[in-house]
Amino acid sequence: MHDRSVVQVKVSKNYRINQPTVAGLSSEGVSIVTVTNRPAFMFNVYNNYLRQTYRPRELIIILNNNSMPIKHWQKQALPHESIKIFQLDEKVSLGECYNYAVTQANYGYIAKFDDDDYYAAEFISTGMRTFARFNAHIVGKCCRYIYFKGSSILALHEPSPEHSYVDYVPGATMIIKKEVFEKVRFPDLNAGEDNEFQEECLRQGFLIYSSDRFNYVTIRRPDKNTHTFKLDDETYMGYCKELIPIEDFRPLITRAE
């Protein structure tokens, strides 16, 4: 496994855009982290961040593809607040990309956003309210919606715990107290890093809490080969319930509280 100094050496470019002043920093702020190697999802990455109502927050983007032009990402970010963009060599694993992002975070909570999913405006706000109400170190969503773009169907993934302590939540839904990283780091892996991270968190005595199903949607594109989880839509739907044909899922999945 790389140590942090090795990973930092591999940072080829580093932009800090409209970084907040020290006076504006807060342990209750949230650092949203997205690691991507896919240029096509740039606008989705920015929109998911800019949509969030919670303050203070920042976005840390890690580009993990050597051919991605960081200047293009910088240009799109310029009008917006508190965005940092880094580029790590594509040989650096996904897990180590997340570890590096944590070292760059100003705030006391780390939210993992996937580059291709949908995060409603209240995703961070409701997650932070969950931390305020329950003793947890990680908050996420076992129960979640999935949208199949090819057939325009919104589905609820197989019944999973809501409002309860659990052993695992999908990595794309995790908000993590930064103090966790004093004892646990993501493993040096490109797949399964979320599972191993949470397993080690449990061994260290950290608590994982599953909130409700709202304000997040896994987006499934028709080509299964563009996903890490390579199930065809028909098979995937077999693990779901409440299949709803719908073009705009946002009114159904959005909830402020």
PDB file of C-alpha atoms in Angstrom:
ATOM      1  CA  MET A   1       0.000   0.000   0.000  1.00  0.00           C
ATOM      2  CA  HIS A   2       1.254   3.475  -0.825  1.00  0.00           C
ATOM      3  CA  ASP A   3       1.848   5.845   2.048  1.00  0.00           C
ATOM      4  CA  ARG A   4       0.424   9.318   1.730  1.00  0.00           C
ATOM      5  CA  SER A   5       3.713  10.939   0.788  1.00  0.00           C
ATOM      6  CA  VAL A   6       4.007   8.699  -2.263  1.00  0.00           C
ATOM      7  CA  VAL A   7       0.502   9.522  -3.420  1.00  0.00           C
ATOM      8  CA  GLN A   8       1.053  13.242  -2.987  1.00  0.00           C
ATOM      9  CA  VAL A   9       4.173  13.083  -5.132  1.00  0.00           C
ATOM     10  CA  LYS A  10       2.007  11.735  -7.947  1.00  0.00           C
ATOM     11  CA  VAL A  11      -0.208  14.816  -7.965  1.00  0.00           C
ATOM     12  CA  SER A  12       0.567  16.319 -11.341  1.00  0.00           C
ATOM     13  CA  LYS A  13      -1.616  19.419 -11.076  1.00  0.00           C
ATOM     14  CA  ASN A  14      -3.466  21.141  -8.277  1.00  0.00           C
ATOM     15  CA  TYR A  15      -5.981  23.958  -8.494  1.00  0.00           C
ATOM     16  CA  ARG A  16      -7.730  25.620  -5.555  1.00  0.00           C
ATOM     17  CA  ILE A  17     -10.626  27.744  -6.666  1.00  0.00           C
ATOM     18  CA  ASN A  18     -12.277  30.354  -4.451  1.00  0.00           C
ATOM     19  CA  GLN A  19     -11.140  28.561  -1.332  1.00  0.00           C
ATOM     20  CA  PRO A  20     -12.953  29.828   1.802  1.00  0.00           C
ATOM     21  CA  THR A  21     -10.987  31.800   4.339  1.00  0.00           C
ATOM     22  CA  VAL A  22      -9.857  30.157   7.546  1.00  0.00           C
ATOM     23  CA  ALA A  23     -12.474  32.116   9.463  1.00  0.00           C
ATOM     24  CA  GLY A  24     -15.179  30.354   7.468  1.00  0.00           C
ATOM     25  CA  LEU A  25     -14.023  26.827   8.282  1.00  0.00           C
ATOM     26  CA  SER A  26     -16.044  24.656  10.627  1.00  0.00           C
ATOM     27  CA  SER A  27     -15.918  21.121  11.988  1.00  0.00           C
ATOM     28  CA  GLU A  28     -19.596  20.915  10.991  1.00  0.00           C
ATOM     29  CA  GLY A  29     -18.808  21.656   7.363  1.00  0.00           C
ATOM     30  CA  VAL A  30     -18.859  18.910   4.730  1.00  0.00           C
ATOM     31  CA  SER A  31     -16.168  18.110   2.178  1.00  0.00           C
ATOM     32  CA  ILE A  32     -17.795  16.392  -0.796  1.00  0.00           C
ATOM     33  CA  VAL A  33     -15.356  14.120  -2.624  1.00  0.00           C
ATOM     34  CA  THR A  34     -15.747  12.782  -6.157  1.00  0.00           C
ATOM     35  CA  VAL A  35     -13.127  10.615  -7.851  1.00  0.00           C
ATOM     36  CA  THR A  36     -13.617  10.248 -11.597  1.00  0.00           C
ATOM     37  CA  ASN A  37     -11.870   8.978 -14.702  1.00  0.00           C
ATOM     38  CA  ARG A  38     -14.783   9.794 -17.013  1.00  0.00           C
ATOM     39  CA  PRO A  39     -14.887  13.217 -18.691  1.00  0.00           C
ATOM     40  CA  ALA A  40     -18.492  12.730 -19.789  1.00  0.00           C
ATOM     41  CA  PHE A  41     -19.765  13.172 -16.227  1.00  0.00           C
ATOM     42  CA  MET A  42     -18.169  16.533 -15.517  1.00  0.00           C
ATOM     43  CA  PHE A  43     -21.425  18.488 -15.487  1.00  0.00           C
ATOM     44  CA  ASN A  44     -23.117  15.858 -13.341  1.00  0.00           C
ATOM     45  CA  VAL A  45     -20.298  16.143 -10.796  1.00  0.00           C
ATOM     46  CA  TYR A  46     -20.670  19.910 -10.585  1.00  0.00           C
ATOM     47  CA  ASN A  47     -24.471  19.889 -10.589  1.00  0.00           C
ATOM     48  CA  ASN A  48     -24.664  17.404  -7.719  1.00  0.00           C
ATOM     49  CA  TYR A  49     -22.436  19.680  -5.653  1.00  0.00           C
ATOM     50  CA  LEU A  50     -23.996  23.012  -6.598  1.00  0.00           C
ATOM     51  CA  ARG A  51     -27.476  21.647  -5.917  1.00  0.00           C
ATOM     52  CA  GLN A  52     -26.723  21.018  -2.236  1.00  0.00           C
ATOM     53  CA  THR A  53     -28.352  23.473   0.165  1.00  0.00           C
ATOM     54  CA  TYR A  54     -26.079  22.669   3.102  1.00  0.00           C
ATOM     55  CA  ARG A  55     -23.444  25.189   4.192  1.00  0.00           C
ATOM     56  CA  PRO A  56     -20.543  25.268   4.682  1.00  0.00           C
ATOM     57  CA  ARG A  57     -19.420  22.762   2.096  1.00  0.00           C
ATOM     58  CA  GLU A  58     -16.673  22.280  -0.455  1.00  0.00           C
ATOM     59  CA  LEU A  59     -16.073  20.001  -3.425  1.00  0.00           C
ATOM     60  CA  ILE A  60     -12.855  18.046  -3.902  1.00  0.00           C
ATOM     61  CA  ILE A  61     -12.511  16.478  -7.344  1.00  0.00           C
ATOM     62  CA  ILE A  62      -9.841  13.880  -8.035  1.00  0.00           C
ATOM     63  CA  LEU A  63      -9.186  13.229 -11.726  1.00  0.00           C
ATOM     64  CA  ASN A  64      -7.813   9.685 -12.049  1.00  0.00           C
ATOM     65  CA  ASN A  65      -7.214   9.586 -15.795  1.00  0.00           C
ATOM     66  CA  ASN A  66      -4.031  11.025 -17.292  1.00  0.00           C
ATOM     67  CA  SER A  67      -5.761  12.077 -20.505  1.00  0.00           C
ATOM     68  CA  MET A  68      -8.385  14.230 -18.794  1.00  0.00           C
ATOM     69  CA  PRO A  69      -7.627  17.953 -19.328  1.00  0.00           C
ATOM     70  CA  ILE A  70      -7.665  19.470 -15.856  1.00  0.00           C
ATOM     71  CA  LYS A  71      -7.806  22.986 -17.308  1.00  0.00           C
ATOM     72  CA  HIS A  72     -11.212  22.184 -18.790  1.00  0.00           C
ATOM     73  CA  TRP A  73     -12.494  21.191 -15.360  1.00  0.00           C
ATOM     74  CA  GLN A  74     -10.935  24.306 -13.858  1.00  0.00           C
ATOM     75  CA  LYS A  75     -12.663  26.538 -16.390  1.00  0.00           C
ATOM     76  CA  GLN A  76     -16.073  25.078 -15.585  1.00  0.00           C
ATOM     77  CA  ALA A  77     -15.467  25.517 -11.858  1.00  0.00           C
ATOM     78  CA  LEU A  78     -14.316  29.142 -11.932  1.00  0.00           C
ATOM     79  CA  PRO A  79     -17.718  30.801 -11.309  1.00  0.00           C
ATOM     80  CA  HIS A  80     -18.398  28.629  -8.280  1.00  0.00           C
ATOM     81  CA  GLU A  81     -17.328  28.579  -4.661  1.00  0.00           C
ATOM     82  CA  SER A  82     -15.042  26.262  -2.758  1.00  0.00           C
ATOM     83  CA  ILE A  83     -13.995  23.795  -5.440  1.00  0.00           C
ATOM     84  CA  LYS A  84     -10.597  22.084  -5.484  1.00  0.00           C
ATOM     85  CA  ILE A  85      -9.392  19.963  -8.385  1.00  0.00           C
ATOM     86  CA  PHE A  86      -6.483  17.534  -8.248  1.00  0.00           C
ATOM     87  CA  GLN A  87      -5.109  15.085 -10.785  1.00  0.00           C
ATOM     88  CA  LEU A  88      -3.503  11.839  -9.640  1.00  0.00           C
ATOM     89  CA  ASP A  89      -1.737   9.412 -11.926  1.00  0.00           C
ATOM     90  CA  GLU A  90      -4.180   6.837 -13.278  1.00  0.00           C
ATOM     91  CA  LYS A  91      -2.047   4.070 -11.738  1.00  0.00           C
ATOM     92  CA  VAL A  92      -3.064   5.304  -8.282  1.00  0.00           C
ATOM     93  CA  SER A  93      -5.910   3.139  -6.990  1.00  0.00           C
ATOM     94  CA  LEU A  94      -9.408   4.395  -6.288  1.00  0.00           C
ATOM     95  CA  GLY A  95      -8.922   3.772  -2.584  1.00  0.00           C
ATOM     96  CA  GLU A  96      -5.748   5.844  -2.480  1.00  0.00           C
ATOM     97  CA  CYS A  97      -7.457   8.625  -4.429  1.00  0.00           C
ATOM     98  CA  TYR A  98     -10.033   8.865  -1.649  1.00  0.00           C
ATOM     99  CA  ASN A  99      -7.305   8.835   0.995  1.00  0.00           C
ATOM    100  CA  TYR A 100      -5.546  11.706  -0.738  1.00  0.00           C
ATOM    101  CA  ALA A 101      -8.793  13.680  -0.973  1.00  0.00           C
ATOM    102  CA  VAL A 102      -9.289  13.329   2.781  1.00  0.00           C
ATOM    103  CA  THR A 103      -5.889  14.934   3.374  1.00  0.00           C
ATOM    104  CA  GLN A 104      -7.071  17.951   1.365  1.00  0.00           C
ATOM    105  CA  ALA A 105     -10.417  18.322   3.154  1.00  0.00           C
ATOM    106  CA  ASN A 106     -11.054  21.411   5.281  1.00  0.00           C
ATOM    107  CA  TYR A 107     -14.126  20.146   7.058  1.00  0.00           C
ATOM    108  CA  GLY A 108     -15.050  17.587   9.698  1.00  0.00           C
ATOM    109  CA  TYR A 109     -17.261  15.403   7.506  1.00  0.00           C
ATOM    110  CA  ILE A 110     -16.419  13.629   4.237  1.00  0.00           C
ATOM    111  CA  ALA A 111     -19.220  12.821   1.761  1.00  0.00           C
ATOM    112  CA  LYS A 112     -18.526  10.375  -1.072  1.00  0.00           C
ATOM    113  CA  PHE A 113     -20.362  11.324  -4.268  1.00  0.00           C
ATOM    114  CA  ASP A 114     -20.203   9.053  -7.315  1.00  0.00           C
ATOM    115  CA  ASP A 115     -19.740  10.856 -10.601  1.00  0.00           C
ATOM    116  CA  ASP A 116     -22.767   9.330 -12.356  1.00  0.00           C
ATOM    117  CA  ASP A 117     -25.510   9.211  -9.710  1.00  0.00           C
ATOM    118  CA  TYR A 118     -28.108  11.773  -8.600  1.00  0.00           C
ATOM    119  CA  TYR A 119     -27.947  13.617  -5.265  1.00  0.00           C
ATOM    120  CA  ALA A 120     -30.956  15.771  -4.441  1.00  0.00           C
ATOM    121  CA  ALA A 121     -30.551  19.218  -2.903  1.00  0.00           C
ATOM    122  CA  GLU A 122     -31.189  18.012   0.659  1.00  0.00           C
ATOM    123  CA  PHE A 123     -28.912  14.960   0.560  1.00  0.00           C
ATOM    124  CA  ILE A 124     -26.197  16.508   2.727  1.00  0.00           C
ATOM    125  CA  SER A 125     -28.618  18.452   4.948  1.00  0.00           C
ATOM    126  CA  THR A 126     -30.660  15.389   5.871  1.00  0.00           C
ATOM    127  CA  GLY A 127     -27.504  13.355   6.405  1.00  0.00           C
ATOM    128  CA  MET A 128     -26.141  15.933   8.817  1.00  0.00           C
ATOM    129  CA  ARG A 129     -29.420  15.984  10.722  1.00  0.00           C
ATOM    130  CA  THR A 130     -29.052  12.227  11.114  1.00  0.00           C
ATOM    131  CA  PHE A 131     -25.640  12.731  12.713  1.00  0.00           C
ATOM    132  CA  ALA A 132     -27.215  15.230  15.111  1.00  0.00           C
ATOM    133  CA  ARG A 133     -29.862  12.725  16.201  1.00  0.00           C
ATOM    134  CA  PHE A 134     -27.929   9.472  16.382  1.00  0.00           C
ATOM    135  CA  ASN A 135     -24.559   8.325  17.624  1.00  0.00           C
ATOM    136  CA  ALA A 136     -22.921   7.333  14.341  1.00  0.00           C
ATOM    137  CA  HIS A 137     -19.582   7.729  12.601  1.00  0.00           C
ATOM    138  CA  ILE A 138     -20.865   6.886   9.113  1.00  0.00           C
ATOM    139  CA  VAL A 139     -24.312   7.682   7.725  1.00  0.00           C
ATOM    140  CA  GLY A 140     -25.601   6.237   4.454  1.00  0.00           C
ATOM    141  CA  LYS A 141     -28.538   4.559   2.748  1.00  0.00           C
ATOM    142  CA  CYS A 142     -29.041   0.790   2.645  1.00  0.00           C
ATOM    143  CA  CYS A 143     -32.447   1.331   1.099  1.00  0.00           C
ATOM    144  CA  ARG A 144     -32.144   3.319  -2.124  1.00  0.00           C
ATOM    145  CA  TYR A 145     -33.803   4.105  -5.401  1.00  0.00           C
ATOM    146  CA  ILE A 146     -32.426   2.999  -8.766  1.00  0.00           C
ATOM    147  CA  TYR A 147     -33.347   4.632 -12.057  1.00  0.00           C
ATOM    148  CA  PHE A 148     -33.040   2.549 -15.217  1.00  0.00           C
ATOM    149  CA  LYS A 149     -32.511   5.107 -17.963  1.00  0.00           C
ATOM    150  CA  GLY A 150     -33.018   2.665 -20.822  1.00  0.00           C
ATOM    151  CA  SER A 151     -36.602   1.892 -19.795  1.00  0.00           C
ATOM    152  CA  SER A 152     -37.337   5.043 -17.732  1.00  0.00           C
ATOM    153  CA  ILE A 153     -38.217   2.992 -14.665  1.00  0.00           C
ATOM    154  CA  LEU A 154     -37.661   4.024 -11.059  1.00  0.00           C
ATOM    155  CA  ALA A 155     -37.292   1.104  -8.671  1.00  0.00           C
ATOM    156  CA  LEU A 156     -36.629   0.562  -4.998  1.00  0.00           C
ATOM    157  CA  HIS A 157     -33.725  -1.780  -4.387  1.00  0.00           C
ATOM    158  CA  GLU A 158     -34.571  -4.935  -2.448  1.00  0.00           C
ATOM    159  CA  PRO A 159     -35.944  -4.080   0.991  1.00  0.00           C
ATOM    160  CA  SER A 160     -33.072  -2.983   3.185  1.00  0.00           C
ATOM    161  CA  PRO A 161     -32.868  -1.433   6.638  1.00  0.00           C
ATOM    162  CA  GLU A 162     -33.915   2.170   7.144  1.00  0.00           C
ATOM    163  CA  HIS A 163     -33.444   4.163  10.342  1.00  0.00           C
ATOM    164  CA  SER A 164     -31.202   1.541  11.915  1.00  0.00           C
ATOM    165  CA  TYR A 165     -27.621   0.639  12.674  1.00  0.00           C
ATOM    166  CA  VAL A 166     -26.126  -1.646  10.024  1.00  0.00           C
ATOM    167  CA  ASP A 167     -22.878  -3.314   8.964  1.00  0.00           C
ATOM    168  CA  TYR A 168     -22.735  -1.737   5.508  1.00  0.00           C
ATOM    169  CA  VAL A 169     -24.134   1.081   3.374  1.00  0.00           C
ATOM    170  CA  PRO A 170     -23.434   1.649  -0.347  1.00  0.00           C
ATOM    171  CA  GLY A 171     -20.238   3.637  -0.724  1.00  0.00           C
ATOM    172  CA  ALA A 172     -21.844   6.291  -2.912  1.00  0.00           C
ATOM    173  CA  THR A 173     -24.139   7.251  -0.024  1.00  0.00           C
ATOM    174  CA  MET A 174     -21.568   7.542   2.757  1.00  0.00           C
ATOM    175  CA  ILE A 175     -21.000  10.647   4.857  1.00  0.00           C
ATOM    176  CA  ILE A 176     -18.098   9.960   7.215  1.00  0.00           C
ATOM    177  CA  LYS A 177     -16.812  11.792  10.256  1.00  0.00           C
ATOM    178  CA  LYS A 178     -13.281  12.843   9.397  1.00  0.00           C
ATOM    179  CA  GLU A 179     -12.020  11.595  12.755  1.00  0.00           C
ATOM    180  CA  VAL A 180     -12.570   8.045  11.457  1.00  0.00           C
ATOM    181  CA  PHE A 181      -9.577   8.483   9.149  1.00  0.00           C
ATOM    182  CA  GLU A 182      -7.271   8.825  12.130  1.00  0.00           C
ATOM    183  CA  LYS A 183      -7.672   5.044  12.527  1.00  0.00           C
ATOM    184  CA  VAL A 184      -8.965   3.723   9.199  1.00  0.00           C
ATOM    185  CA  ARG A 185      -8.003   4.416   5.593  1.00  0.00           C
ATOM    186  CA  PHE A 186      -9.417   3.143   2.333  1.00  0.00           C
ATOM    187  CA  PRO A 187      -7.523   0.065   1.114  1.00  0.00           C
ATOM    188  CA  ASP A 188      -5.280   0.287  -1.942  1.00  0.00           C
ATOM    189  CA  LEU A 189      -7.929  -1.199  -4.250  1.00  0.00           C
ATOM    190  CA  ASN A 190      -9.913  -0.284  -7.353  1.00  0.00           C
ATOM    191  CA  ALA A 191     -12.931  -2.405  -6.412  1.00  0.00           C
ATOM    192  CA  GLY A 192     -14.345  -3.413  -3.054  1.00  0.00           C
ATOM    193  CA  GLU A 193     -12.631  -0.545  -1.254  1.00  0.00           C
ATOM    194  CA  ASP A 194     -15.892   0.583   0.368  1.00  0.00           C
ATOM    195  CA  ASN A 195     -16.608  -2.894   1.737  1.00  0.00           C
ATOM    196  CA  GLU A 196     -13.165  -3.324   3.282  1.00  0.00           C
ATOM    197  CA  PHE A 197     -13.191   0.214   4.634  1.00  0.00           C
ATOM    198  CA  GLN A 198     -16.475  -0.350   6.453  1.00  0.00           C
ATOM    199  CA  GLU A 199     -15.409  -3.765   7.732  1.00  0.00           C
ATOM    200  CA  GLU A 200     -12.331  -2.185   9.307  1.00  0.00           C
ATOM    201  CA  CYS A 201     -14.458   0.650  10.715  1.00  0.00           C
ATOM    202  CA  LEU A 202     -16.641  -1.901  12.485  1.00  0.00           C
ATOM    203  CA  ARG A 203     -13.579  -3.689  13.860  1.00  0.00           C
ATOM    204  CA  GLN A 204     -12.407  -0.348  15.245  1.00  0.00           C
ATOM    205  CA  GLY A 205     -15.739   0.161  16.996  1.00  0.00           C
ATOM    206  CA  PHE A 206     -17.207   2.792  14.682  1.00  0.00           C
ATOM    207  CA  LEU A 207     -20.969   2.856  14.122  1.00  0.00           C
ATOM    208  CA  ILE A 208     -22.707   2.861  10.728  1.00  0.00           C
ATOM    209  CA  TYR A 209     -26.270   4.153  10.454  1.00  0.00           C
ATOM    210  CA  SER A 210     -28.685   3.681   7.563  1.00  0.00           C
ATOM    211  CA  SER A 211     -31.077   6.603   7.149  1.00  0.00           C
ATOM    212  CA  ASP A 212     -34.023   6.710   4.724  1.00  0.00           C
ATOM    213  CA  ARG A 213     -34.359   6.029   0.994  1.00  0.00           C
ATOM    214  CA  PHE A 214     -34.802   9.628  -0.134  1.00  0.00           C
ATOM    215  CA  ASN A 215     -32.624  12.232  -1.886  1.00  0.00           C
ATOM    216  CA  TYR A 216     -30.327   9.777  -3.677  1.00  0.00           C
ATOM    217  CA  VAL A 217     -30.726   7.706  -6.837  1.00  0.00           C
ATOM    218  CA  THR A 218     -28.376   5.184  -8.401  1.00  0.00           C
ATOM    219  CA  ILE A 219     -28.442   5.803 -12.144  1.00  0.00           C
ATOM    220  CA  ARG A 220     -28.220   2.752 -14.422  1.00  0.00           C
ATOM    221  CA  ARG A 221     -27.372   3.336 -18.063  1.00  0.00           C
ATOM    222  CA  PRO A 222     -28.434   0.777 -20.699  1.00  0.00           C
ATOM    223  CA  ASP A 223     -24.861  -0.399 -21.355  1.00  0.00           C
ATOM    224  CA  LYS A 224     -23.996  -2.564 -18.338  1.00  0.00           C
ATOM    225  CA  ASN A 225     -20.316  -2.470 -19.303  1.00  0.00           C
ATOM    226  CA  THR A 226     -20.162   1.186 -18.249  1.00  0.00           C
ATOM    227  CA  HIS A 227     -20.853   0.128 -14.650  1.00  0.00           C
ATOM    228  CA  THR A 228     -18.755  -1.592 -12.009  1.00  0.00           C
ATOM    229  CA  PHE A 229     -21.743  -3.786 -11.119  1.00  0.00           C
ATOM    230  CA  LYS A 230     -22.279  -5.499 -14.487  1.00  0.00           C
ATOM    231  CA  LEU A 231     -25.821  -6.837 -14.300  1.00  0.00           C
ATOM    232  CA  ASP A 232     -28.248  -6.382 -17.162  1.00  0.00           C
ATOM    233  CA  ASP A 233     -31.325  -4.304 -16.339  1.00  0.00           C
ATOM    234  CA  GLU A 234     -33.750  -7.234 -16.299  1.00  0.00           C
ATOM    235  CA  THR A 235     -31.678  -9.146 -13.759  1.00  0.00           C
ATOM    236  CA  TYR A 236     -31.103  -6.025 -11.675  1.00  0.00           C
ATOM    237  CA  MET A 237     -34.823  -5.272 -11.582  1.00  0.00           C
ATOM    238  CA  GLY A 238     -35.337  -8.732 -10.110  1.00  0.00           C
ATOM    239  CA  TYR A 239     -33.684  -7.405  -6.961  1.00  0.00           C
ATOM    240  CA  CYS A 240     -36.059  -4.445  -6.833  1.00  0.00           C
ATOM    241  CA  LYS A 241     -39.674  -3.662  -6.018  1.00  0.00           C
ATOM    242  CA  GLU A 242     -42.118  -0.835  -6.730  1.00  0.00           C
ATOM    243  CA  LEU A 243     -41.166  -0.530 -10.411  1.00  0.00           C
ATOM    244  CA  ILE A 244     -42.540   2.832 -11.532  1.00  0.00           C
ATOM    245  CA  PRO A 245     -42.464   4.014 -15.167  1.00  0.00           C
ATOM    246  CA  ILE A 246     -41.534   7.692 -14.957  1.00  0.00           C
ATOM    247  CA  GLU A 247     -39.575  10.262 -16.924  1.00  0.00           C
ATOM    248  CA  ASP A 248     -38.768  12.670 -14.087  1.00  0.00           C
ATOM    249  CA  PHE A 249     -38.134  10.821 -10.826  1.00  0.00           C
ATOM    250  CA  ARG A 250     -37.130  13.880  -8.808  1.00  0.00           C
ATOM    251  CA  PRO A 251     -40.524  14.693  -7.221  1.00  0.00           C
ATOM    252  CA  LEU A 252     -40.818  11.134  -5.906  1.00  0.00           C
ATOM    253  CA  ILE A 253     -37.375  10.802  -4.373  1.00  0.00           C
ATOM    254  CA  THR A 254     -36.939  14.290  -2.915  1.00  0.00           C
ATOM    255  CA  ARG A 255     -37.764  14.947   0.718  1.00  0.00           C
ATOM    256  CA  ALA A 256     -36.548  17.724   2.980  1.00  0.00           C
ATOM    257  CA  GLU A 257     -36.926  15.774   6.209  1.00  0.00           C
TER     258      GLU A 257
END
